[in-house]
CSV table of N, CA and C in Angstrom, one decimal:
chain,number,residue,atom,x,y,z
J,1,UNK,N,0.9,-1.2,0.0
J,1,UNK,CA,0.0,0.0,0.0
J,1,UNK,C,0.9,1.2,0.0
J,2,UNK,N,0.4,2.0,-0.6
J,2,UNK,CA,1.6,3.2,-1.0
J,2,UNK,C,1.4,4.2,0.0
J,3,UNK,N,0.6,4.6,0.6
J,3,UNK,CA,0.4,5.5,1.5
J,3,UNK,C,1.4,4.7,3.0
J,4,UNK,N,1.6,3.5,3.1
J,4,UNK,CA,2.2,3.2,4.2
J,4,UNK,C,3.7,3.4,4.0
J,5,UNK,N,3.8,2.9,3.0
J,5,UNK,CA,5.4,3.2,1.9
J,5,UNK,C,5.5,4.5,2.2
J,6,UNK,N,4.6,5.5,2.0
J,6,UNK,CA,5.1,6.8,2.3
J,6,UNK,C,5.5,7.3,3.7
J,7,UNK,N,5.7,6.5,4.5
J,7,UNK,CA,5.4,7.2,5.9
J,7,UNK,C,7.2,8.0,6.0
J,8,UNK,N,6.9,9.0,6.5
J,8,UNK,CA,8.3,9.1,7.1
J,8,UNK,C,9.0,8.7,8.1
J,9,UNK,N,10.3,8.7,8.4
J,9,UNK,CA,10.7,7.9,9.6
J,9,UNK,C,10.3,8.6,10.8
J,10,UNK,N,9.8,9.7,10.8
J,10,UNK,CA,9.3,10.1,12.3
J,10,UNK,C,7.8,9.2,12.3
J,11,UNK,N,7.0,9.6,11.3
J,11,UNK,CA,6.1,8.5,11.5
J,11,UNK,C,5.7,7.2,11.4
J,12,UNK,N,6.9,6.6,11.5
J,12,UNK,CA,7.5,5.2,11.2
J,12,UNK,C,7.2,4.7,13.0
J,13,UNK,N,8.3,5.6,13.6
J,13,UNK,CA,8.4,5.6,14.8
J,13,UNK,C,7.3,6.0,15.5
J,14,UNK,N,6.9,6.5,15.5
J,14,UNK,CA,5.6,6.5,16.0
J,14,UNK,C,4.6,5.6,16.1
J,15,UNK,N,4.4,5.2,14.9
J,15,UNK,CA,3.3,3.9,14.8
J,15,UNK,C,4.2,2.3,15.9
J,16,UNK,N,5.8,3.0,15.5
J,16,UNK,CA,6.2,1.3,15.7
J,16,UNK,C,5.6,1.1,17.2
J,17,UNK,N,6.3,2.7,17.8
J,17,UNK,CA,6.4,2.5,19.3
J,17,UNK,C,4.5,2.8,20.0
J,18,UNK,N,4.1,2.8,19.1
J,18,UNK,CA,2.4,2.8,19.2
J,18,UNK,C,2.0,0.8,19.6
J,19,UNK,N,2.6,0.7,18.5
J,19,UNK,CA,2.5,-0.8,18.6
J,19,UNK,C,2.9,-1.7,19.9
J,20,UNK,N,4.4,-1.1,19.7
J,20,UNK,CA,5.1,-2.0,20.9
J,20,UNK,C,4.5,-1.7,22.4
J,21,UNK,N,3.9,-0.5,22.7
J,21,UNK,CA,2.9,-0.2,23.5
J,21,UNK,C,1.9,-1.3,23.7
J,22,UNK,N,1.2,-1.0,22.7
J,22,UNK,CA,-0.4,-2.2,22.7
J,22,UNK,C,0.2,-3.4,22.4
J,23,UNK,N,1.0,-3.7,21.6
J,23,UNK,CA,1.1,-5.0,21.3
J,23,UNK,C,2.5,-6.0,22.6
J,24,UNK,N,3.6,-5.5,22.0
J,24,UNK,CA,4.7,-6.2,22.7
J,24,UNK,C,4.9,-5.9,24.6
J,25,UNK,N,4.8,-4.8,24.9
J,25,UNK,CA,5.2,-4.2,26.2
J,25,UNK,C,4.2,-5.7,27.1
J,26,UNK,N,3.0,-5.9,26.8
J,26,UNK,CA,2.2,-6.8,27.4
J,26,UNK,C,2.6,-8.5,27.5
J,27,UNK,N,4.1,-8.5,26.9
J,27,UNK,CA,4.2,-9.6,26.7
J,27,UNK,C,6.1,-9.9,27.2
J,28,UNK,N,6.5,-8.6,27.5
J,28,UNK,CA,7.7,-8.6,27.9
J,28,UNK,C,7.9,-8.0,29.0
J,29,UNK,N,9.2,-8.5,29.4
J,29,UNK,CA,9.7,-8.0,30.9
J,29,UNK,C,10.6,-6.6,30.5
J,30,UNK,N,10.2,-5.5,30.7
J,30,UNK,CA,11.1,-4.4,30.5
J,30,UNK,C,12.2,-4.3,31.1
J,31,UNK,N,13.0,-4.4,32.2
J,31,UNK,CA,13.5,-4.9,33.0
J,31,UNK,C,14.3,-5.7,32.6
J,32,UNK,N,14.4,-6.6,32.7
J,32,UNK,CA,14.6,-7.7,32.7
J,32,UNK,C,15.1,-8.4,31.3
J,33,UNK,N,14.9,-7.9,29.9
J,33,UNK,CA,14.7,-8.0,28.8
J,33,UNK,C,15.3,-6.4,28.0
J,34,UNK,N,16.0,-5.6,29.0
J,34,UNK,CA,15.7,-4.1,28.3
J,34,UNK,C,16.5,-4.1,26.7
J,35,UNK,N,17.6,-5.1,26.7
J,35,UNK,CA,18.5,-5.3,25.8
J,35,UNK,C,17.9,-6.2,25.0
J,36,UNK,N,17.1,-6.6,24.8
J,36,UNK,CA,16.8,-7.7,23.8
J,36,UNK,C,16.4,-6.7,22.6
J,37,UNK,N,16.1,-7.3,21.4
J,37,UNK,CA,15.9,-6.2,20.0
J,37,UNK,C,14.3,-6.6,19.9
J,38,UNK,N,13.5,-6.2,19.4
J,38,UNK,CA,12.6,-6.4,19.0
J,38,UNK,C,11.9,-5.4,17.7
J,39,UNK,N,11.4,-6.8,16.6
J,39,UNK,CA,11.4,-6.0,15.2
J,39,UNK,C,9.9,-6.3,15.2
J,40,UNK,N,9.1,-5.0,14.4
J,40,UNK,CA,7.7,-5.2,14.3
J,40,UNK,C,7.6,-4.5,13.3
J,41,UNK,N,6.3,-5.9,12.5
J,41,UNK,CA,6.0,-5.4,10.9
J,41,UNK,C,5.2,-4.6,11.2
J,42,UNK,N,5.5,-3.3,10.8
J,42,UNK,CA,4.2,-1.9,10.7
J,42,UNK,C,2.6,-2.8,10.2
J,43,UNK,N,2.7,-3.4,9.3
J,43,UNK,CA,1.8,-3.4,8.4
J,43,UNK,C,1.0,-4.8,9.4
J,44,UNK,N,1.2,-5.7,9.5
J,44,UNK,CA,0.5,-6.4,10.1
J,44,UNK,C,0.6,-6.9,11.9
J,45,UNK,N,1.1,-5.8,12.4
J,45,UNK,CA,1.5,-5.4,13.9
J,45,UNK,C,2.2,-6.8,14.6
J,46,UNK,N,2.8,-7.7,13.7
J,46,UNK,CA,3.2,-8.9,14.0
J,46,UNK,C,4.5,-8.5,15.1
J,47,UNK,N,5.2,-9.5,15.5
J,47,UNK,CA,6.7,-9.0,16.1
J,47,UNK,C,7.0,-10.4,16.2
J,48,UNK,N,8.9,-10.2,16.6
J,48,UNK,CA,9.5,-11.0,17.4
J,48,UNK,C,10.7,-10.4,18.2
J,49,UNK,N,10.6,-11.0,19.3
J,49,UNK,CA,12.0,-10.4,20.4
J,49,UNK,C,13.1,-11.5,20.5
J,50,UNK,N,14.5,-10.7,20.4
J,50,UNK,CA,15.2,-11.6,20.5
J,50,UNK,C,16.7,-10.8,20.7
J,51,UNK,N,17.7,-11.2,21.5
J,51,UNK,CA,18.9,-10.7,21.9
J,51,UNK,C,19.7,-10.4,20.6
J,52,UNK,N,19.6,-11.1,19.5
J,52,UNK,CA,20.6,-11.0,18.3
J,52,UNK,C,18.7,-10.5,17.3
J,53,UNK,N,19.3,-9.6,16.8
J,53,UNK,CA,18.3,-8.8,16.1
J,53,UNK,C,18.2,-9.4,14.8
J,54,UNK,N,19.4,-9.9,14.2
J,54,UNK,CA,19.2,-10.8,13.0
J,54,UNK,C,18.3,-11.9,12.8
J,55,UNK,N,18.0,-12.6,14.4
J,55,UNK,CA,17.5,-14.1,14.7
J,55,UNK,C,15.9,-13.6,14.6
J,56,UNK,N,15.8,-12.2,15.5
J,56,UNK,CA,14.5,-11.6,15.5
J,56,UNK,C,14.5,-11.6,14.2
J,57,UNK,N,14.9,-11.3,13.1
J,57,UNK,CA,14.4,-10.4,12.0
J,57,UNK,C,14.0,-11.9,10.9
J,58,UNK,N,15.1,-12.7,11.0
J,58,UNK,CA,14.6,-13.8,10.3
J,58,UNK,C,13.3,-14.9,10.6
J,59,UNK,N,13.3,-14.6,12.0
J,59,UNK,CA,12.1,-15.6,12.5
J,59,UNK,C,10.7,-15.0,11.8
J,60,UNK,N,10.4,-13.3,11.9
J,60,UNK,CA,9.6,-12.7,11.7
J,60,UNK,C,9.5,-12.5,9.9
J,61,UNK,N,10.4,-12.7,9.1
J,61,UNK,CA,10.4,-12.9,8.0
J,61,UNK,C,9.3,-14.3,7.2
J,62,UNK,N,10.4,-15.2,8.0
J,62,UNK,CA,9.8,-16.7,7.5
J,62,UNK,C,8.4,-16.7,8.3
J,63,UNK,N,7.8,-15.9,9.1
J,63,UNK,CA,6.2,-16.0,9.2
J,63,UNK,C,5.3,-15.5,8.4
J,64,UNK,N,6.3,-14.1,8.0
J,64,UNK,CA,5.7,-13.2,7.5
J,64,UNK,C,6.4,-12.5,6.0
J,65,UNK,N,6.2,-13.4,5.4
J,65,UNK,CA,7.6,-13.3,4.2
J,65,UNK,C,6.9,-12.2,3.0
J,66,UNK,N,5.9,-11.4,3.5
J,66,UNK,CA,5.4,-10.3,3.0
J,66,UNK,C,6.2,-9.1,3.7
J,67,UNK,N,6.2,-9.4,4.7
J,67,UNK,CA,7.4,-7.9,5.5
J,67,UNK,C,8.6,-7.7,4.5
J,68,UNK,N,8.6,-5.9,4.2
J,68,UNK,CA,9.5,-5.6,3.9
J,68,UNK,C,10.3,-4.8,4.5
J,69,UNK,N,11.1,-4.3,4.3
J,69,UNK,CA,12.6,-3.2,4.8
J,69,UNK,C,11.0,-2.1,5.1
J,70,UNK,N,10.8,-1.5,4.1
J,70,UNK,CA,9.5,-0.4,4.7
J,70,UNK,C,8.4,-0.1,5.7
J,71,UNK,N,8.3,-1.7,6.1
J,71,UNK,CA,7.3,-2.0,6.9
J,71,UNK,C,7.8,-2.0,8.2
J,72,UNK,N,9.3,-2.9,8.2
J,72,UNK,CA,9.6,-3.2,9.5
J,72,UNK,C,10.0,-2.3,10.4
J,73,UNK,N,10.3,-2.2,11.9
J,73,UNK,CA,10.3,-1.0,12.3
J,73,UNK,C,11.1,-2.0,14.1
J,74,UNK,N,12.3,-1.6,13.7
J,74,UNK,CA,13.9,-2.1,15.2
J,74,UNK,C,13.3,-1.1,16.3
J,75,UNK,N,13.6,-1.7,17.5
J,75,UNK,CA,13.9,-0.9,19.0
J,75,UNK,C,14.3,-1.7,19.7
J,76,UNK,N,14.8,-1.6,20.9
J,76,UNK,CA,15.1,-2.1,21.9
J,76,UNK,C,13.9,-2.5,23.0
J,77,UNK,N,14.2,-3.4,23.7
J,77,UNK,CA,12.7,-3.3,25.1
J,77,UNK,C,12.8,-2.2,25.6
J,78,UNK,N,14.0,-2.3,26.4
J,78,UNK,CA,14.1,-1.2,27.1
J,78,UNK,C,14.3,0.5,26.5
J,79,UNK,N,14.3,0.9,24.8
J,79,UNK,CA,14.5,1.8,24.5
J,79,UNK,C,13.5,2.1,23.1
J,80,UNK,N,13.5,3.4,23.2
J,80,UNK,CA,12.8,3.6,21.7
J,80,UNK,C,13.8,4.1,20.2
J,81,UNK,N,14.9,3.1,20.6
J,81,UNK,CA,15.8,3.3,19.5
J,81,UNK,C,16.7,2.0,19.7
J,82,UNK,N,16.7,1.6,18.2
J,82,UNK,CA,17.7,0.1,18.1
J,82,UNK,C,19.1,0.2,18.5
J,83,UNK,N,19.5,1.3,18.3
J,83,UNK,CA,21.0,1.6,18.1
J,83,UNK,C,21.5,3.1,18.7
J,84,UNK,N,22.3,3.1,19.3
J,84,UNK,CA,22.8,4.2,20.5
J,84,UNK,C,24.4,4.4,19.6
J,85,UNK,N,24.6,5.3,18.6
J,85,UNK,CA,25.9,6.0,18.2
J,85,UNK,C,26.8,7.0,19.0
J,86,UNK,N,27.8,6.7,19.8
J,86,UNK,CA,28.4,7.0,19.8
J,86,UNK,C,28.3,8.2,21.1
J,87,UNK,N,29.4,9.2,21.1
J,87,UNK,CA,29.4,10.2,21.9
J,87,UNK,C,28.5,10.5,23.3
J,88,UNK,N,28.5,11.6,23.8
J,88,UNK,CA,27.8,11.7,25.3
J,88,UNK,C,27.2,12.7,26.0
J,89,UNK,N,26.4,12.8,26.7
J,89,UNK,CA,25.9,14.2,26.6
J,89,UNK,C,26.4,15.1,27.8
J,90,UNK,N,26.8,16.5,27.3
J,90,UNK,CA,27.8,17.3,28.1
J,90,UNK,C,26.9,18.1,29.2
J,91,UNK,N,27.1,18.3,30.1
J,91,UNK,CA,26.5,18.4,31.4
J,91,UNK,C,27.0,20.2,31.3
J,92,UNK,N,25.6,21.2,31.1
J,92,UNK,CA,25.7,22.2,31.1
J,92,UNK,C,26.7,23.1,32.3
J,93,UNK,N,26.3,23.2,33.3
J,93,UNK,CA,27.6,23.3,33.9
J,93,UNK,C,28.5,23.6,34.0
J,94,UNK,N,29.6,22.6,33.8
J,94,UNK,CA,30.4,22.5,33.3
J,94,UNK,C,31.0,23.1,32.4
J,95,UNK,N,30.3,23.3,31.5
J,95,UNK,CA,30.8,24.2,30.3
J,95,UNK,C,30.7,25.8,30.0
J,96,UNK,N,31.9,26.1,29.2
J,96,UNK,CA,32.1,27.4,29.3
J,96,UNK,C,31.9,27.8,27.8
């Protein structure tokens, strides 16, 4: 569907973490699990969790072998981002 194809990545994120809300949060230990990856097809609110994000992505494929790259949508349990690059944040303060 082309209008979902269109989404931007802010509203990518939004729906994902809309989902993981109603759908995954009820089924995982936040806590306890903060690090595990969890991928969810936009389009048919499907998911899988799993420590190695590749294992998630392939399990949720071969169920769902209509998910594509557009649909799918990475985070962490514990985070609303798959991937944490780098650097640190400078403590006002401190700085001149």
């Amino acid at each position: 569907d082309m209008e979902r194809q269109d989404q931007t990545g802010s509203e990518k994120a939004q729906r994902g973490n809309d989902i993981f809300e109603r759908k995954v949060r009820p089924h995982v230990d936040v806590e306890e699990e903060a690090q595990k990856y969890v991928i969810i097809d936009l389009a048919s609110e499907d998911f899988e969790v799993d420590r190695n994000q590749r294992a998630a992505f392939d399990r949720l494929v071969q169920r769902r072998p209509e998910a594509q790259g557009q649909t799918l949508w990475l985070r962490r349990v514990g985070s609303q981002y798959g991937h944490h690059f780098g650097g640190r944040l400078w403590e006002e303060e401190g700085r001149s």
